[in-house]
């Protein structure tokens, strides 16, 4: 673990894996809830956690790097369910990569309970983990200039849903009408780090 002060009031903590980042994020949230950590924002990413609004980043860096982080507790919340039509333009390509049929891709994907590891790329976009390593999918060799909003996609160890139309290089396997980002809603983001997610197939694959 390495902790780097960022400016006067922020701290970036680097760890070795996504699982360690998830555990560290959970532990920092726990410490803030019990009052032993003062931080306005605690933001996880793939292998880092950013703390903003920290009173003494140098002191906090020394504390964190000298402490052991327990494993993240198991999630107990009810998964958010997202209805999906598994008819994406890359469904057959993902099926070939996995060595299964397109219908089986839908069954495997819908049979997995995902967890939002972190958010980014666009407002409302969550990086969802849960697929086993042999189901990871490569990015497209040529990214699309425009991916429709609601596209359900795979790339590497992650599943995601494009909250709005944007360029993208992920493999598109389906689409959903779920609204991932709505500024009139509180909170605006449907998915937050730690949220569990299940995809529910609608229609035929």
Tab-separated table of C-alpha atoms in Angstrom:
chain	number	residue	atom	x	y	z
A	1	UNK	CA	0.000	0.000	0.000
A	2	UNK	CA	1.232	3.474	-0.870
A	3	UNK	CA	-0.389	6.712	0.222
A	4	UNK	CA	0.327	9.971	-1.566
A	5	UNK	CA	-0.824	13.400	-0.347
A	6	UNK	CA	-2.632	15.289	-3.115
A	7	UNK	CA	-2.639	18.994	-2.432
A	8	UNK	CA	-3.463	20.285	1.030
A	9	UNK	CA	-6.555	18.217	1.815
A	10	UNK	CA	-6.556	15.009	-0.239
A	11	UNK	CA	-4.856	11.663	-0.169
A	12	UNK	CA	-4.533	8.994	-2.872
A	13	UNK	CA	-4.003	5.450	-1.596
A	14	UNK	CA	-2.673	2.875	-4.063
A	15	UNK	CA	-3.089	-0.873	-3.490
A	16	UNK	CA	-2.169	-3.987	-5.452
A	17	UNK	CA	-5.550	-5.242	-6.635
A	18	UNK	CA	-9.190	-4.389	-7.187
A	19	UNK	CA	-10.147	-6.616	-4.256
A	20	UNK	CA	-7.789	-4.688	-1.950
A	21	UNK	CA	-9.274	-1.411	-3.199
A	22	UNK	CA	-12.767	-2.700	-2.377
A	23	UNK	CA	-11.639	-3.789	1.089
A	24	UNK	CA	-9.898	-0.471	1.755
A	25	UNK	CA	-12.945	1.492	0.603
A	26	UNK	CA	-15.199	-0.498	2.942
A	27	UNK	CA	-12.789	-0.046	5.841
A	28	UNK	CA	-12.480	3.725	5.289
A	29	UNK	CA	-16.261	4.073	5.167
A	30	UNK	CA	-16.464	2.129	8.434
A	31	UNK	CA	-13.871	4.361	10.093
A	32	UNK	CA	-15.660	7.507	8.949
A	33	UNK	CA	-18.979	6.167	10.238
A	34	UNK	CA	-17.508	5.437	13.667
A	35	UNK	CA	-15.844	8.865	13.763
A	36	UNK	CA	-12.180	7.855	13.646
A	37	UNK	CA	-11.657	9.246	10.133
A	38	UNK	CA	-12.586	12.680	8.845
A	39	UNK	CA	-12.938	12.769	5.055
A	40	UNK	CA	-15.571	14.547	2.993
A	41	UNK	CA	-15.292	12.162	0.011
A	42	UNK	CA	-14.014	8.569	-0.189
A	43	UNK	CA	-13.849	7.554	-3.846
A	44	UNK	CA	-12.766	4.061	-4.973
A	45	UNK	CA	-11.236	3.270	-8.371
A	46	UNK	CA	-9.682	0.164	-9.910
A	47	UNK	CA	-6.657	0.066	-7.597
A	48	UNK	CA	-6.824	3.306	-5.663
A	49	UNK	CA	-9.001	5.088	-3.132
A	50	UNK	CA	-9.075	8.878	-3.029
A	51	UNK	CA	-9.854	10.673	0.214
A	52	UNK	CA	-10.810	14.319	-0.120
A	53	UNK	CA	-11.401	16.775	2.673
A	54	UNK	CA	-8.790	15.172	4.939
A	55	UNK	CA	-7.569	17.281	7.845
A	56	UNK	CA	-3.926	16.151	7.814
A	57	UNK	CA	-3.012	14.089	4.687
A	58	UNK	CA	0.589	13.450	5.769
A	59	UNK	CA	-0.456	12.065	9.135
A	60	UNK	CA	-3.287	10.040	7.610
A	61	UNK	CA	-0.892	8.584	5.039
A	62	UNK	CA	1.394	7.336	7.803
A	63	UNK	CA	-1.578	5.869	9.706
A	64	UNK	CA	-2.976	4.030	6.708
A	65	UNK	CA	0.258	2.513	5.460
A	66	UNK	CA	1.013	1.199	8.943
A	67	UNK	CA	-2.382	-0.439	9.494
A	68	UNK	CA	-3.797	-3.757	8.352
A	69	UNK	CA	-6.945	-3.610	6.241
A	70	UNK	CA	-9.460	-6.405	6.910
A	71	UNK	CA	-11.224	-8.122	3.994
A	72	UNK	CA	-14.346	-6.395	2.746
A	73	UNK	CA	-17.466	-7.685	4.497
A	74	UNK	CA	-19.891	-9.689	2.347
A	75	UNK	CA	-22.635	-7.624	0.736
A	76	UNK	CA	-26.071	-8.121	2.253
A	77	UNK	CA	-28.180	-5.620	0.331
A	78	UNK	CA	-30.890	-6.694	-2.107
A	79	UNK	CA	-29.535	-6.447	-5.674
A	80	UNK	CA	-30.789	-3.714	-7.975
A	81	UNK	CA	-32.472	-5.481	-10.894
A	82	UNK	CA	-31.918	-4.169	-14.421
A	83	UNK	CA	-34.131	-5.600	-17.211
A	84	UNK	CA	-32.064	-6.435	-20.297
A	85	UNK	CA	-32.776	-7.452	-23.863
A	86	UNK	CA	-29.819	-9.601	-24.834
A	87	UNK	CA	-29.604	-8.564	-28.476
A	88	UNK	CA	-26.376	-6.542	-28.618
A	89	UNK	CA	-24.347	-6.401	-31.838
A	90	UNK	CA	-21.361	-8.112	-30.151
A	91	UNK	CA	-23.332	-10.921	-28.494
A	92	UNK	CA	-22.219	-13.515	-31.075
A	93	UNK	CA	-18.598	-12.396	-30.788
A	94	UNK	CA	-18.667	-12.736	-26.998
A	95	UNK	CA	-20.328	-16.157	-27.369
A	96	UNK	CA	-17.522	-17.276	-29.692
A	97	UNK	CA	-14.906	-15.965	-27.254
A	98	UNK	CA	-16.528	-17.841	-24.378
A	99	UNK	CA	-17.155	-20.965	-26.472
A	100	UNK	CA	-20.903	-20.949	-25.818
A	101	UNK	CA	-24.089	-19.925	-27.635
A	102	UNK	CA	-25.518	-16.384	-27.495
A	103	UNK	CA	-28.380	-17.703	-25.384
A	104	UNK	CA	-25.869	-19.143	-22.919
A	105	UNK	CA	-24.085	-15.783	-22.738
A	106	UNK	CA	-27.394	-14.260	-21.625
A	107	UNK	CA	-27.979	-17.049	-19.108
A	108	UNK	CA	-24.468	-16.756	-17.645
A	109	UNK	CA	-24.621	-12.966	-17.474
A	110	UNK	CA	-28.112	-12.906	-15.985
A	111	UNK	CA	-27.170	-15.645	-13.529
A	112	UNK	CA	-24.369	-13.572	-12.032
A	113	UNK	CA	-24.786	-11.161	-9.127
A	114	UNK	CA	-22.501	-8.213	-9.825
A	115	UNK	CA	-21.094	-5.604	-7.452
A	116	UNK	CA	-20.308	-2.003	-8.378
A	117	UNK	CA	-16.572	-1.750	-7.728
A	118	UNK	CA	-16.292	1.916	-8.606
A	119	UNK	CA	-17.812	4.608	-10.827
A	120	UNK	CA	-16.346	6.811	-13.529
A	121	UNK	CA	-16.009	7.405	-17.271
A	122	UNK	CA	-19.400	9.162	-17.372
A	123	UNK	CA	-21.930	10.231	-14.718
A	124	UNK	CA	-23.842	7.137	-13.628
A	125	UNK	CA	-21.433	4.623	-15.162
A	126	UNK	CA	-20.496	1.831	-12.763
A	127	UNK	CA	-17.758	-0.754	-13.218
A	128	UNK	CA	-19.428	-4.017	-12.168
A	129	UNK	CA	-17.436	-7.076	-11.126
A	130	UNK	CA	-18.611	-10.629	-10.629
A	131	UNK	CA	-17.806	-12.654	-13.731
A	132	UNK	CA	-15.159	-15.353	-13.226
A	133	UNK	CA	-11.819	-14.774	-14.949
A	134	UNK	CA	-12.495	-17.242	-17.772
A	135	UNK	CA	-15.502	-15.079	-18.744
A	136	UNK	CA	-13.534	-11.878	-19.140
A	137	UNK	CA	-13.982	-10.307	-22.594
A	138	UNK	CA	-11.459	-8.288	-24.606
A	139	UNK	CA	-12.214	-4.772	-25.706
A	140	UNK	CA	-13.103	-4.267	-29.351
A	141	UNK	CA	-10.058	-3.709	-31.551
A	142	UNK	CA	-11.821	-0.701	-33.070
A	143	UNK	CA	-13.922	1.397	-30.653
A	144	UNK	CA	-17.277	2.697	-31.792
A	145	UNK	CA	-17.660	6.434	-32.204
A	146	UNK	CA	-21.128	6.286	-30.632
A	147	UNK	CA	-22.578	3.653	-28.299
A	148	UNK	CA	-26.321	4.031	-27.621
A	149	UNK	CA	-27.481	4.911	-24.119
A	150	UNK	CA	-28.596	1.830	-22.198
A	151	UNK	CA	-26.127	-0.508	-23.880
A	152	UNK	CA	-25.040	-3.374	-21.604
A	153	UNK	CA	-21.400	-4.104	-22.257
A	154	UNK	CA	-18.387	-6.178	-21.266
A	155	UNK	CA	-14.673	-5.348	-21.179
A	156	UNK	CA	-11.970	-7.199	-19.272
A	157	UNK	CA	-13.298	-8.147	-15.819
A	158	UNK	CA	-16.103	-5.558	-15.942
A	159	UNK	CA	-19.719	-5.243	-16.986
A	160	UNK	CA	-21.213	-1.797	-17.441
A	161	UNK	CA	-24.215	0.096	-18.754
A	162	UNK	CA	-23.700	3.214	-20.833
A	163	UNK	CA	-25.829	5.908	-19.136
A	164	UNK	CA	-25.748	8.073	-22.258
A	165	UNK	CA	-24.579	7.886	-25.841
A	166	UNK	CA	-20.799	8.129	-26.038
A	167	UNK	CA	-17.792	6.611	-27.809
A	168	UNK	CA	-16.793	3.222	-26.451
A	169	UNK	CA	-14.779	0.088	-27.072
A	170	UNK	CA	-16.644	-2.403	-24.895
A	171	UNK	CA	-18.462	-5.460	-26.285
A	172	UNK	CA	-22.191	-4.738	-26.485
A	173	UNK	CA	-24.329	-7.729	-25.485
A	174	UNK	CA	-27.684	-6.106	-24.707
A	175	UNK	CA	-29.634	-3.015	-23.807
A	176	UNK	CA	-31.749	-1.772	-20.937
A	177	UNK	CA	-34.266	1.026	-20.459
A	178	UNK	CA	-33.087	1.604	-16.878
A	179	UNK	CA	-32.079	5.221	-16.196
A	180	UNK	CA	-28.586	5.170	-14.731
A	181	UNK	CA	-28.253	8.919	-14.178
A	182	UNK	CA	-31.068	11.351	-13.375
A	183	UNK	CA	-30.293	14.737	-11.844
A	184	UNK	CA	-33.923	15.004	-10.685
A	185	UNK	CA	-33.436	11.887	-8.562
A	186	UNK	CA	-31.708	11.693	-5.165
A	187	UNK	CA	-29.161	10.269	-5.513
A	188	UNK	CA	-28.778	10.953	-9.237
A	189	UNK	CA	-26.780	7.771	-9.804
A	190	UNK	CA	-28.762	4.517	-9.716
A	191	UNK	CA	-25.582	2.550	-8.991
A	192	UNK	CA	-23.034	3.426	-6.294
A	193	UNK	CA	-19.877	1.589	-5.209
A	194	UNK	CA	-20.836	-1.510	-3.251
A	195	UNK	CA	-24.301	-1.811	-4.834
A	196	UNK	CA	-25.179	-5.319	-5.951
A	197	UNK	CA	-26.753	-5.674	-9.382
A	198	UNK	CA	-28.592	-8.454	-11.178
A	199	UNK	CA	-29.594	-8.358	-14.845
A	200	UNK	CA	-33.041	-9.758	-15.661
A	201	UNK	CA	-33.497	-10.943	-19.253
A	202	UNK	CA	-36.579	-9.769	-21.129
A	203	UNK	CA	-37.464	-11.174	-24.555
A	204	UNK	CA	-35.447	-13.821	-26.378
A	205	UNK	CA	-31.637	-13.742	-26.672
